Each structure stands twice: as C-alpha cells, then as structure tokens.
mmCIF file with all atom_site columns, N, CA and C in Angstrom:
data_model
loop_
_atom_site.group_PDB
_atom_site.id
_atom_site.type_symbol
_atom_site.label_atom_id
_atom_site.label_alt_id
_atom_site.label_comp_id
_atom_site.label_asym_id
_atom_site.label_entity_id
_atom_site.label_seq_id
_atom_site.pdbx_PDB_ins_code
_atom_site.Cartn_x
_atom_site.Cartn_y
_atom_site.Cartn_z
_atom_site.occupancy
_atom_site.B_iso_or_equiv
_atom_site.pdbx_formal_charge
_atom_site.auth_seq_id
_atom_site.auth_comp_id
_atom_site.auth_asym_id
_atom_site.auth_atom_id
_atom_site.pdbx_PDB_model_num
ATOM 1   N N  . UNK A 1 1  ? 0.849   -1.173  0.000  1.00 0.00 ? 14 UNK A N  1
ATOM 2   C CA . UNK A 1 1  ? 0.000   0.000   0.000  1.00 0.00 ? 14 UNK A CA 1
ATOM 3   C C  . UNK A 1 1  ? 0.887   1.227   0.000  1.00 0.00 ? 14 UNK A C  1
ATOM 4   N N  . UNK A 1 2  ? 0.697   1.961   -0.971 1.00 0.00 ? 15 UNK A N  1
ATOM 5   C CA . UNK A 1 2  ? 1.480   3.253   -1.163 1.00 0.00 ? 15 UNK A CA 1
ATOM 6   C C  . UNK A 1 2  ? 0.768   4.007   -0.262 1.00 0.00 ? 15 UNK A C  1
ATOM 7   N N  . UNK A 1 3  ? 1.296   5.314   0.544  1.00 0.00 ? 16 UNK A N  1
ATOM 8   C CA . UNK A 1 3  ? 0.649   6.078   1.209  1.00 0.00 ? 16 UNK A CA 1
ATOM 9   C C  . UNK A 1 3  ? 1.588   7.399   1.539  1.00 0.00 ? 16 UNK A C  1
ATOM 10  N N  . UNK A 1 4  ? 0.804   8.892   1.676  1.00 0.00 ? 17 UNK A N  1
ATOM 11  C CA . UNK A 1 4  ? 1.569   9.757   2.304  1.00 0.00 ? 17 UNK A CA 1
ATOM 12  C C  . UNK A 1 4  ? 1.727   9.811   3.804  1.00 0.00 ? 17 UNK A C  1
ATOM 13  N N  . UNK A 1 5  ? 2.578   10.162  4.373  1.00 0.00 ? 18 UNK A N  1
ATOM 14  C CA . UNK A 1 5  ? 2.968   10.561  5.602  1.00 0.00 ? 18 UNK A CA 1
ATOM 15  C C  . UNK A 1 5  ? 2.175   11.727  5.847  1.00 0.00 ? 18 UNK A C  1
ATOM 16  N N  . UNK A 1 6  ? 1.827   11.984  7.066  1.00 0.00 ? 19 UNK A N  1
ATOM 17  C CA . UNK A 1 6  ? 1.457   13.454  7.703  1.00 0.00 ? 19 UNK A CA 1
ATOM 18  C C  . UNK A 1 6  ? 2.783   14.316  8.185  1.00 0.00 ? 19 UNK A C  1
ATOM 19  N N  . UNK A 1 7  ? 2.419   15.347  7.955  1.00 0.00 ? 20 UNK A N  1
ATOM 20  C CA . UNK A 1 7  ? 3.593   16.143  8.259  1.00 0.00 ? 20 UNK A CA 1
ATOM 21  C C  . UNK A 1 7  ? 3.751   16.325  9.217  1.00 0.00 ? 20 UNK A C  1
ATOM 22  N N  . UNK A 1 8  ? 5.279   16.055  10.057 1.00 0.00 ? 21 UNK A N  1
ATOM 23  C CA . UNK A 1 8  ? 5.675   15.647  10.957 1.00 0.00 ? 21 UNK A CA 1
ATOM 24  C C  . UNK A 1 8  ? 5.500   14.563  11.660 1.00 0.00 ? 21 UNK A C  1
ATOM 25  N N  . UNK A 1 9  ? 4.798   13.686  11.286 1.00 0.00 ? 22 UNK A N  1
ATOM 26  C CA . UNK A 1 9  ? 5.282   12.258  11.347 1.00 0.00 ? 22 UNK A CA 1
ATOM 27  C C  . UNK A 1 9  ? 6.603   11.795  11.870 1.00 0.00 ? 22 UNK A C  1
ATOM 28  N N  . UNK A 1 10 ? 6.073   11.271  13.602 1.00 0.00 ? 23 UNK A N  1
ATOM 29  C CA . UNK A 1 10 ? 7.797   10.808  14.188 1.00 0.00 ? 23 UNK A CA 1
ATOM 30  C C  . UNK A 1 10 ? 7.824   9.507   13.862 1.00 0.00 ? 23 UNK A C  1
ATOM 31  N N  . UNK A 1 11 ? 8.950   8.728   14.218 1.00 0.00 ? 24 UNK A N  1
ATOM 32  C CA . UNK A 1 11 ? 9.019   7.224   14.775 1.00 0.00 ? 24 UNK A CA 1
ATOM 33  C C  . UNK A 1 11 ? 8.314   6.878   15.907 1.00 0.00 ? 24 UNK A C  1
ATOM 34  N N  . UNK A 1 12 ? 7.723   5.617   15.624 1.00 0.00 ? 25 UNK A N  1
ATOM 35  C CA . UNK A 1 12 ? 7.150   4.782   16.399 1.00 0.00 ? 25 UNK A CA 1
ATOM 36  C C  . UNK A 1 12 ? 5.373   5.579   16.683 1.00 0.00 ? 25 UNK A C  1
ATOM 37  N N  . UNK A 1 13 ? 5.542   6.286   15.948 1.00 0.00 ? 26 UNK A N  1
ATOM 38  C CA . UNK A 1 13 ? 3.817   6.787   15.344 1.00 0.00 ? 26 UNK A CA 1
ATOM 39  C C  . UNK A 1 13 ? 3.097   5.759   14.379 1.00 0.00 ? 26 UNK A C  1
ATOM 40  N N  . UNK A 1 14 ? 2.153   5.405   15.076 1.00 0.00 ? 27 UNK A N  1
ATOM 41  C CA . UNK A 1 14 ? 0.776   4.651   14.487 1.00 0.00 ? 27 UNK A CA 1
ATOM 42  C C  . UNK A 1 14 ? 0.004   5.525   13.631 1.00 0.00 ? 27 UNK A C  1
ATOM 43  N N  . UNK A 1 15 ? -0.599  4.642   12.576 1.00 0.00 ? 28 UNK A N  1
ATOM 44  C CA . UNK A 1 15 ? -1.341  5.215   11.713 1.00 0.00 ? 28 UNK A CA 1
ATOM 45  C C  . UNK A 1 15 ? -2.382  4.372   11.152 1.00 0.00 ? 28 UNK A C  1
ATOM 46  N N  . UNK A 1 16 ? -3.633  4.936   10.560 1.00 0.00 ? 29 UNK A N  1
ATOM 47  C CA . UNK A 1 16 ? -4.590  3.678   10.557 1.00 0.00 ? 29 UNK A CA 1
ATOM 48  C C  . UNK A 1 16 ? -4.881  4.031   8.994  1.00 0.00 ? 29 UNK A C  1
ATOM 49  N N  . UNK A 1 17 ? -5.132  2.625   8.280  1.00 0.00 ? 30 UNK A N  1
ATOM 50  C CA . UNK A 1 17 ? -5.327  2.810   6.803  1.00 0.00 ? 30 UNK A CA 1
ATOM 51  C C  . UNK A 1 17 ? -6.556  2.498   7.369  1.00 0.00 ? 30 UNK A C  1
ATOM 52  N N  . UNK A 1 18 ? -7.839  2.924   6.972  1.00 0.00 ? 31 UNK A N  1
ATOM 53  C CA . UNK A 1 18 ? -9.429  2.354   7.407  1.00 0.00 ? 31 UNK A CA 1
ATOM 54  C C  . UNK A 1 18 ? -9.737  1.688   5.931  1.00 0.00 ? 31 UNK A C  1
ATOM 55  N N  . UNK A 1 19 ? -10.295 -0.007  6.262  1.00 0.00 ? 32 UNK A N  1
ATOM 56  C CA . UNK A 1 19 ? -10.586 -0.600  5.162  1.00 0.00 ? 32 UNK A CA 1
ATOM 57  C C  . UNK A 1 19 ? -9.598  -1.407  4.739  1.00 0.00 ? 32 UNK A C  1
ATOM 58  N N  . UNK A 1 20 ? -8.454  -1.318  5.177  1.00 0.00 ? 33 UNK A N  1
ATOM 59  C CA . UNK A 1 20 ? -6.975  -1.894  4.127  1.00 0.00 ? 33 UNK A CA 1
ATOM 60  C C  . UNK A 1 20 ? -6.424  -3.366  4.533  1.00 0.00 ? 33 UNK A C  1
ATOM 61  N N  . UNK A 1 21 ? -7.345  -3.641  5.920  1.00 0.00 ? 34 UNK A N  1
ATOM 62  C CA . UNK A 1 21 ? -6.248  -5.036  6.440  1.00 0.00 ? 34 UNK A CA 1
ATOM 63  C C  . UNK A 1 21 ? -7.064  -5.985  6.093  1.00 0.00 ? 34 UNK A C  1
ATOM 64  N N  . UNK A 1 22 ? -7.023  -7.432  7.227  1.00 0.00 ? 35 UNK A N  1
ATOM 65  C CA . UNK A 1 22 ? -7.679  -8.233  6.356  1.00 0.00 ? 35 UNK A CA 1
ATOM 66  C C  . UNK A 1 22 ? -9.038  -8.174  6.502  1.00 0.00 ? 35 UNK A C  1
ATOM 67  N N  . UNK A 1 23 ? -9.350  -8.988  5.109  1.00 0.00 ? 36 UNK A N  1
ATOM 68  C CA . UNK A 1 23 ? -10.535 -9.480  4.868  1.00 0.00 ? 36 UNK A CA 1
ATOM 69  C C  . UNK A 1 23 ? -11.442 -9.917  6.622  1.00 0.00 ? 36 UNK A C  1
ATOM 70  N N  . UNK A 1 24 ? -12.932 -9.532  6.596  1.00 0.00 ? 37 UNK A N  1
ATOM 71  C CA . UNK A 1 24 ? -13.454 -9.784  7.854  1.00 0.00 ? 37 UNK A CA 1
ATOM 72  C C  . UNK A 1 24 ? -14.205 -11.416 7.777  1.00 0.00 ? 37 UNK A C  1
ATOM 73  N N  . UNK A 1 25 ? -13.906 -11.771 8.769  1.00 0.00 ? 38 UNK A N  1
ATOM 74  C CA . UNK A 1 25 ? -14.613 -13.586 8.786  1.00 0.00 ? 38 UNK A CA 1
ATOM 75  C C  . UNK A 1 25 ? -16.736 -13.046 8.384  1.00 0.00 ? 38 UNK A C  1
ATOM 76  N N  . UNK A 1 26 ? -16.986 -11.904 9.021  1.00 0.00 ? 39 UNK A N  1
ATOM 77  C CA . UNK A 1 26 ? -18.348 -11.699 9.151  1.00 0.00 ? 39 UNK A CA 1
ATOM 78  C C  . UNK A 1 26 ? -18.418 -10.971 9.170  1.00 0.00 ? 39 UNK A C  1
ATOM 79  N N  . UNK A 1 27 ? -19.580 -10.675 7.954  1.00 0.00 ? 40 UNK A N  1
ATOM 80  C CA . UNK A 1 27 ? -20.052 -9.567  7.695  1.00 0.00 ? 40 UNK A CA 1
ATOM 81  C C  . UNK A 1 27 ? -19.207 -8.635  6.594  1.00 0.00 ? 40 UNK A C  1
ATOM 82  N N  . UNK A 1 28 ? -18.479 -9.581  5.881  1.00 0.00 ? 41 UNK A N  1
ATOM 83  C CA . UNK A 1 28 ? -17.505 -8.848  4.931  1.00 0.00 ? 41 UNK A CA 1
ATOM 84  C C  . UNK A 1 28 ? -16.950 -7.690  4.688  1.00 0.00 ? 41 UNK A C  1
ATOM 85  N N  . UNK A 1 29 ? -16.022 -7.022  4.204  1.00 0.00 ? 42 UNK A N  1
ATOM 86  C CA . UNK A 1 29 ? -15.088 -5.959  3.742  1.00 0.00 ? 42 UNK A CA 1
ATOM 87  C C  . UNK A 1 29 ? -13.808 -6.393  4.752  1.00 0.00 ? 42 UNK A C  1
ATOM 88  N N  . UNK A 1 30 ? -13.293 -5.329  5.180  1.00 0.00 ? 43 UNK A N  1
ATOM 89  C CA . UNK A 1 30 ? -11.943 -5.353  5.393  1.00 0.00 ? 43 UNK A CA 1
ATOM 90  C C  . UNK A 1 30 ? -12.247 -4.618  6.677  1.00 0.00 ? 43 UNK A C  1
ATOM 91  N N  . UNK A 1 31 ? -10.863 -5.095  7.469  1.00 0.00 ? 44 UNK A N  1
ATOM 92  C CA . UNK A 1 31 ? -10.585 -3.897  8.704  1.00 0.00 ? 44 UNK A CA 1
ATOM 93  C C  . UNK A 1 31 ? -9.629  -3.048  8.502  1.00 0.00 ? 44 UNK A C  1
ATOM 94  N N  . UNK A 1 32 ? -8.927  -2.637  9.798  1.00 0.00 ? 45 UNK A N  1
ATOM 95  C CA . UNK A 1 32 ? -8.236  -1.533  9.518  1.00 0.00 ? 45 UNK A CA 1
ATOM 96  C C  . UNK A 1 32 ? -6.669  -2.364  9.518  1.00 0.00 ? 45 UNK A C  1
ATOM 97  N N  . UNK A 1 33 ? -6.012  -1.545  9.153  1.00 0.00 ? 46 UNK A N  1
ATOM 98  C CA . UNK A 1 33 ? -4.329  -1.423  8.727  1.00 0.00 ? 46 UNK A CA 1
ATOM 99  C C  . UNK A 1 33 ? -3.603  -1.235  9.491  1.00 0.00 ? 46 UNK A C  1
ATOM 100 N N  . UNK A 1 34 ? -3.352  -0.986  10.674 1.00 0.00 ? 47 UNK A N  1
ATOM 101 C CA . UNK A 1 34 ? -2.115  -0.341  11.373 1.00 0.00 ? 47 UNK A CA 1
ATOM 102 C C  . UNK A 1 34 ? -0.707  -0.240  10.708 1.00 0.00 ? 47 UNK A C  1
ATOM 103 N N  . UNK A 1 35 ? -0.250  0.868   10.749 1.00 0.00 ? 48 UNK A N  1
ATOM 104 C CA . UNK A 1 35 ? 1.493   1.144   10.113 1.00 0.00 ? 48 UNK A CA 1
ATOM 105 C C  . UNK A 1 35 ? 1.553   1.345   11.674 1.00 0.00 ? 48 UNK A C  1
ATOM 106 N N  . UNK A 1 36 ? 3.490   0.848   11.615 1.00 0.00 ? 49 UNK A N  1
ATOM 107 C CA . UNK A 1 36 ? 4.187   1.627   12.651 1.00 0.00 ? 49 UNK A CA 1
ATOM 108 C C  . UNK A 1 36 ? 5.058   2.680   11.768 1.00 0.00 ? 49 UNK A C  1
ATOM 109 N N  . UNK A 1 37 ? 5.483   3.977   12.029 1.00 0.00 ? 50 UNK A N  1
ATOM 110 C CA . UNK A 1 37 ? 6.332   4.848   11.027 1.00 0.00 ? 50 UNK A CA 1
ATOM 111 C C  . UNK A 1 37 ? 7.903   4.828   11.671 1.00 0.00 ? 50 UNK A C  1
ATOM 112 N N  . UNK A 1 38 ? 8.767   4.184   11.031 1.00 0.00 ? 51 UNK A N  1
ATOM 113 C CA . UNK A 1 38 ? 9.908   3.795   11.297 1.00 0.00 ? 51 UNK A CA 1
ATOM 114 C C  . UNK A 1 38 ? 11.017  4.878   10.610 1.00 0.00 ? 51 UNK A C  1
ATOM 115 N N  . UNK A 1 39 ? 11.595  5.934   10.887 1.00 0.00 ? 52 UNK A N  1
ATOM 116 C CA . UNK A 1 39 ? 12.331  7.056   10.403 1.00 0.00 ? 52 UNK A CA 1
ATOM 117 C C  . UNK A 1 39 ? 13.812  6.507   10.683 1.00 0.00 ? 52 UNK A C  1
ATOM 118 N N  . UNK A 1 40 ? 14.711  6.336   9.289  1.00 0.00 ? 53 UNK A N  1
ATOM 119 C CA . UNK A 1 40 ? 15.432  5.704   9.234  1.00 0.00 ? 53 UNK A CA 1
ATOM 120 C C  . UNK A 1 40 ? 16.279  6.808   8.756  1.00 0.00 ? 53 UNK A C  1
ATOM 121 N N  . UNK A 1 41 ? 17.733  7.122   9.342  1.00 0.00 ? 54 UNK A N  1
ATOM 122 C CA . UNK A 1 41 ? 18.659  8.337   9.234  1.00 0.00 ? 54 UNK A CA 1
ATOM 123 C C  . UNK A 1 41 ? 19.686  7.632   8.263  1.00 0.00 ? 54 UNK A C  1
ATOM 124 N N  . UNK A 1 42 ? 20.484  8.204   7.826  1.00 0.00 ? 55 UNK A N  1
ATOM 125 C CA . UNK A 1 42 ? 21.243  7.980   6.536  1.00 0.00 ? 55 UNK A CA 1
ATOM 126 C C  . UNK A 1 42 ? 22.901  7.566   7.444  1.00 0.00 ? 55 UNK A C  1
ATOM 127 N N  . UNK A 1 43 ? 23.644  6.802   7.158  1.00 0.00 ? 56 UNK A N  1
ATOM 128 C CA . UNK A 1 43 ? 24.544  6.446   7.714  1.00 0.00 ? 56 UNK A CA 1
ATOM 129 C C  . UNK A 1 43 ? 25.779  7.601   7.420  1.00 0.00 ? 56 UNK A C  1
ATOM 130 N N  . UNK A 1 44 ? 25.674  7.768   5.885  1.00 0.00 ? 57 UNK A N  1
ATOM 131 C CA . UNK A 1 44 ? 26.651  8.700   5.519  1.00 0.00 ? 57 UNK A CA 1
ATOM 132 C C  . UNK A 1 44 ? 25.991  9.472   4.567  1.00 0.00 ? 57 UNK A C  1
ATOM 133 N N  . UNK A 1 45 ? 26.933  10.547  4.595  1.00 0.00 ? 58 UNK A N  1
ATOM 134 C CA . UNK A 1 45 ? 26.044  12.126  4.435  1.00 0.00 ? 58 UNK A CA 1
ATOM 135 C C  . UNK A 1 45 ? 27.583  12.776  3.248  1.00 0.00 ? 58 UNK A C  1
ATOM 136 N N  . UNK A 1 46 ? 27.028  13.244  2.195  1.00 0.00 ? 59 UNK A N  1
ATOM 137 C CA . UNK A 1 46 ? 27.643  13.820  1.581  1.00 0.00 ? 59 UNK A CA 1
ATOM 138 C C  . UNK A 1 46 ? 28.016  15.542  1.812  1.00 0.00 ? 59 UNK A C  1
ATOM 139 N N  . UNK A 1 47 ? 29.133  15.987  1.815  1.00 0.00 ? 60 UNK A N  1
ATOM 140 C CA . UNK A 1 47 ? 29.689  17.231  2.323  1.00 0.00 ? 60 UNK A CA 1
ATOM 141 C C  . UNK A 1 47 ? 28.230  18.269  2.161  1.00 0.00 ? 60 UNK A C  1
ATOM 142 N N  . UNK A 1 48 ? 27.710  18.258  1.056  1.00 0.00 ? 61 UNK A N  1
ATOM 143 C CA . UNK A 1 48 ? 26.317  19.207  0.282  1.00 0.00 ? 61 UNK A CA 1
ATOM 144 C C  . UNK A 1 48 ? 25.314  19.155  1.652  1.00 0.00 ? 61 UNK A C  1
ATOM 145 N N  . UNK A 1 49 ? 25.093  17.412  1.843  1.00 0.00 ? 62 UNK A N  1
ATOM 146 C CA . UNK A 1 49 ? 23.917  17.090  2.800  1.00 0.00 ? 62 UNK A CA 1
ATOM 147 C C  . UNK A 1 49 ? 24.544  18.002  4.157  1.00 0.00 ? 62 UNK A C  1
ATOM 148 N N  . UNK A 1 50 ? 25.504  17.498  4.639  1.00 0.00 ? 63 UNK A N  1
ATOM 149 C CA . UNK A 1 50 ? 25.789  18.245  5.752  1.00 0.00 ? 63 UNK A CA 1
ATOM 150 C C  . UNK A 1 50 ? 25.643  19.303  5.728  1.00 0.00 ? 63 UNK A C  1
ATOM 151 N N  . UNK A 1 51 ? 26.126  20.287  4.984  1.00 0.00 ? 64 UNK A N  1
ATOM 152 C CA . UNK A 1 51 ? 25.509  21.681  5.118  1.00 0.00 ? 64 UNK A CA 1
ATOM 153 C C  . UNK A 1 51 ? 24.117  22.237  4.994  1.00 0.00 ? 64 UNK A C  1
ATOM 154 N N  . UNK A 1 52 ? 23.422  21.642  4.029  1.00 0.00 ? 65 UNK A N  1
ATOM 155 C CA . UNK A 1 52 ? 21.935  21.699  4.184  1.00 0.00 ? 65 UNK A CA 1
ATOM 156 C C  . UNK A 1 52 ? 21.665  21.324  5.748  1.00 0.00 ? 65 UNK A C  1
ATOM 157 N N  . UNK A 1 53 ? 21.715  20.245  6.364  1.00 0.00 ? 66 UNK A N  1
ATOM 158 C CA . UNK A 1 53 ? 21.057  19.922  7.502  1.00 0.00 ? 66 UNK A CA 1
ATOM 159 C C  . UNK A 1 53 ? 21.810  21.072  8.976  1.00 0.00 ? 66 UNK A C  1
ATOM 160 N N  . UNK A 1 54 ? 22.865  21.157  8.627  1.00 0.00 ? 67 UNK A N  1
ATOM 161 C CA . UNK A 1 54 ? 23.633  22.555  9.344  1.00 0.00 ? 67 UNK A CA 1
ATOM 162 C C  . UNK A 1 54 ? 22.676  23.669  9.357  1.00 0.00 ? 67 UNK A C  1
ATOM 163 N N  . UNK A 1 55 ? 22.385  24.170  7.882  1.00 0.00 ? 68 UNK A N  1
ATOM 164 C CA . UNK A 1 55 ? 21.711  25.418  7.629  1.00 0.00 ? 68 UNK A CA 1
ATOM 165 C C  . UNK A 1 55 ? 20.428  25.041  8.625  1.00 0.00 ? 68 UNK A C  1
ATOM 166 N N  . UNK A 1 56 ? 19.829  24.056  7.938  1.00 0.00 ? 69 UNK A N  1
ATOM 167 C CA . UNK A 1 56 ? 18.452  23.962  8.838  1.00 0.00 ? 69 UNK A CA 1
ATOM 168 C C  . UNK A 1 56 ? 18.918  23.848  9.989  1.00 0.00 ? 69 UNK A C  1
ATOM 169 N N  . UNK A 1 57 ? 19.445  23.639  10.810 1.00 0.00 ? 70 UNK A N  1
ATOM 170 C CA . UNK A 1 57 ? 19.692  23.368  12.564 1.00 0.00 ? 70 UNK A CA 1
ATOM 171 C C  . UNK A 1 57 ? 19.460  25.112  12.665 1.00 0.00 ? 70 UNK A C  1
ATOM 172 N N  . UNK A 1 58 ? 20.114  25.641  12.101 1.00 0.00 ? 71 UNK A N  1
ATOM 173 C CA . UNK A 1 58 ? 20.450  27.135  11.867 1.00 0.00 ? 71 UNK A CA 1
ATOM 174 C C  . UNK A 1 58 ? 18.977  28.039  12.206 1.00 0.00 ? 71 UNK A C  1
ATOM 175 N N  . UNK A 1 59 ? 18.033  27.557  11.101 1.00 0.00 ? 72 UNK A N  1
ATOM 176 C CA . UNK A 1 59 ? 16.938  28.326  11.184 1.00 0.00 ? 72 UNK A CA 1
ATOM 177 C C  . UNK A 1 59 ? 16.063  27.972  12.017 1.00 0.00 ? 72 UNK A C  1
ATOM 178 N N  . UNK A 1 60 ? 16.070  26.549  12.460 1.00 0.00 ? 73 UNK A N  1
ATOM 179 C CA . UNK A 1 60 ? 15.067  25.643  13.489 1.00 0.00 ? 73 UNK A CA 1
ATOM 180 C C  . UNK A 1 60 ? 15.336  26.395  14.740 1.00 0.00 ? 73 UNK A C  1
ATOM 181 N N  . UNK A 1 61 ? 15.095  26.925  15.439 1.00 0.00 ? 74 UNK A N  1
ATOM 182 C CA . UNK A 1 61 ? 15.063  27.443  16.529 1.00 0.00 ? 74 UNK A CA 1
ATOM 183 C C  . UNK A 1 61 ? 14.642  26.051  17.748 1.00 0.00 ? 74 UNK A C  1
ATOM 184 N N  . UNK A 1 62 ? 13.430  25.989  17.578 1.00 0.00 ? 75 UNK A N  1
ATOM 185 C CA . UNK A 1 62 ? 13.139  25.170  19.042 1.00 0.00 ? 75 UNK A CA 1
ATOM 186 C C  . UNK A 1 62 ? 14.320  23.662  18.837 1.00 0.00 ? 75 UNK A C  1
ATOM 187 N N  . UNK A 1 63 ? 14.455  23.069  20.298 1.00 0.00 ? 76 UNK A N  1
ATOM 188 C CA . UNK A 1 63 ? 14.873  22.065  20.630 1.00 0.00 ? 76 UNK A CA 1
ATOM 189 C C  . UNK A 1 63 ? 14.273  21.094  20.084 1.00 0.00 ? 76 UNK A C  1
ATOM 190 N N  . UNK A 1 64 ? 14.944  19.888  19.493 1.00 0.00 ? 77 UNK A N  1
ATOM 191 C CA . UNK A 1 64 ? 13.872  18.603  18.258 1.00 0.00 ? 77 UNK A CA 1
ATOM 192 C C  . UNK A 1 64 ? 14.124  17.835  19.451 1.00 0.00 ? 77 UNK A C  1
ATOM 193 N N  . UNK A 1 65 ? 14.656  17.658  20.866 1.00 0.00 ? 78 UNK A N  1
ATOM 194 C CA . UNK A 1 65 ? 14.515  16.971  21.855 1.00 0.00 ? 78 UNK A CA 1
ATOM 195 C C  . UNK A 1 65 ? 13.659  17.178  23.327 1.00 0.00 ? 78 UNK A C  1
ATOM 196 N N  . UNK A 1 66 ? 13.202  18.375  23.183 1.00 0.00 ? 79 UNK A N  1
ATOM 197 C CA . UNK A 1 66 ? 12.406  19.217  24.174 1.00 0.00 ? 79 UNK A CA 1
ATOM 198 C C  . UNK A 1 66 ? 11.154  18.046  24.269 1.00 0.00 ? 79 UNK A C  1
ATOM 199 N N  . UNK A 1 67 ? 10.637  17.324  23.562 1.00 0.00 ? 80 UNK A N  1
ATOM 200 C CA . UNK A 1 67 ? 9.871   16.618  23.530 1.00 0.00 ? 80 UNK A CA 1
ATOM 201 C C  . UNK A 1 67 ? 9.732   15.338  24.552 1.00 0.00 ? 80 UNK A C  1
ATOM 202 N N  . UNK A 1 68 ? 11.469  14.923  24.446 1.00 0.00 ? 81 UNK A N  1
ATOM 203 C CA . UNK A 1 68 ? 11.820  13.309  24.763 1.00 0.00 ? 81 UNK A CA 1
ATOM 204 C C  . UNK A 1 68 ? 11.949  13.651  26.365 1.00 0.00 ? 81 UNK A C  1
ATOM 205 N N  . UNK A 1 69 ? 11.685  14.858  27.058 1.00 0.00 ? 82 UNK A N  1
ATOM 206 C CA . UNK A 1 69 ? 12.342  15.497  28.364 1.00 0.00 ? 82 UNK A CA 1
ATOM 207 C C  . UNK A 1 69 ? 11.132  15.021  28.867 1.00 0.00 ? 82 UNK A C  1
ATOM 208 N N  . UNK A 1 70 ? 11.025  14.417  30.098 1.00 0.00 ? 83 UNK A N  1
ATOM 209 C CA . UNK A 1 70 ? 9.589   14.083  30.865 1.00 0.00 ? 83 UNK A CA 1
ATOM 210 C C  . UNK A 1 70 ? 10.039  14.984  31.888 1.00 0.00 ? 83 UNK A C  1
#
C-alpha cells in the first residue's frame, strides 16, 4: 500500500489505513491497517547534505529533543 505521511510524522507513530487489512470472517469488507512509522537516518552524508542539515539546525530554533524530556 502506497501512502503519504502526515507532516511531521515521528518514529514509532501509528497510523490507521481504514478498510486496508484483512478481509473480515463476518459480515464482509476489510478492517483496519495499522502502520508503525519507522524514520530511518542515513549512515553517511555527503559534504552538500551536511551543510543543508547545518543550515536547517540554523533556522530551526526550538529544541527537536524538548519533547523526549519528561
């Protein structure tokens, strides 16, 4: 199943395709889908990439870990 992401979409975010999983024993059609969204980082980064993701650190202001802080 091809599908878009929502924007900002983290890891380990659930998502429901409605209709997409299996077939129902009763009462026919389908149930739902669950995705887990698995964000997979690049091992190696070309000199270009690094500076792009630099620049953006640059303009991002808030903390991308302020979140993970209980």
């Amino acid at each position: 199943v091809a599908m878009k992401l929502p924007a900002g979409a983290s890891s380990g975010q659930r998502l429901r395709l409605n209709g997409r999983g299996m077939p129902r024993m009763q009462g026919g059609g389908h149930g739902d889908l669950f995705v887990e969204v698995k964000v997979v980082v690049p091992k190696e980064l070309s000199q270009e990439e690094r500076e792009l993701i630099a620049r953006l650190g640059q303009l991002r202001k808030e903390d991308p870990r302020a979140n993970l802080r209980a």
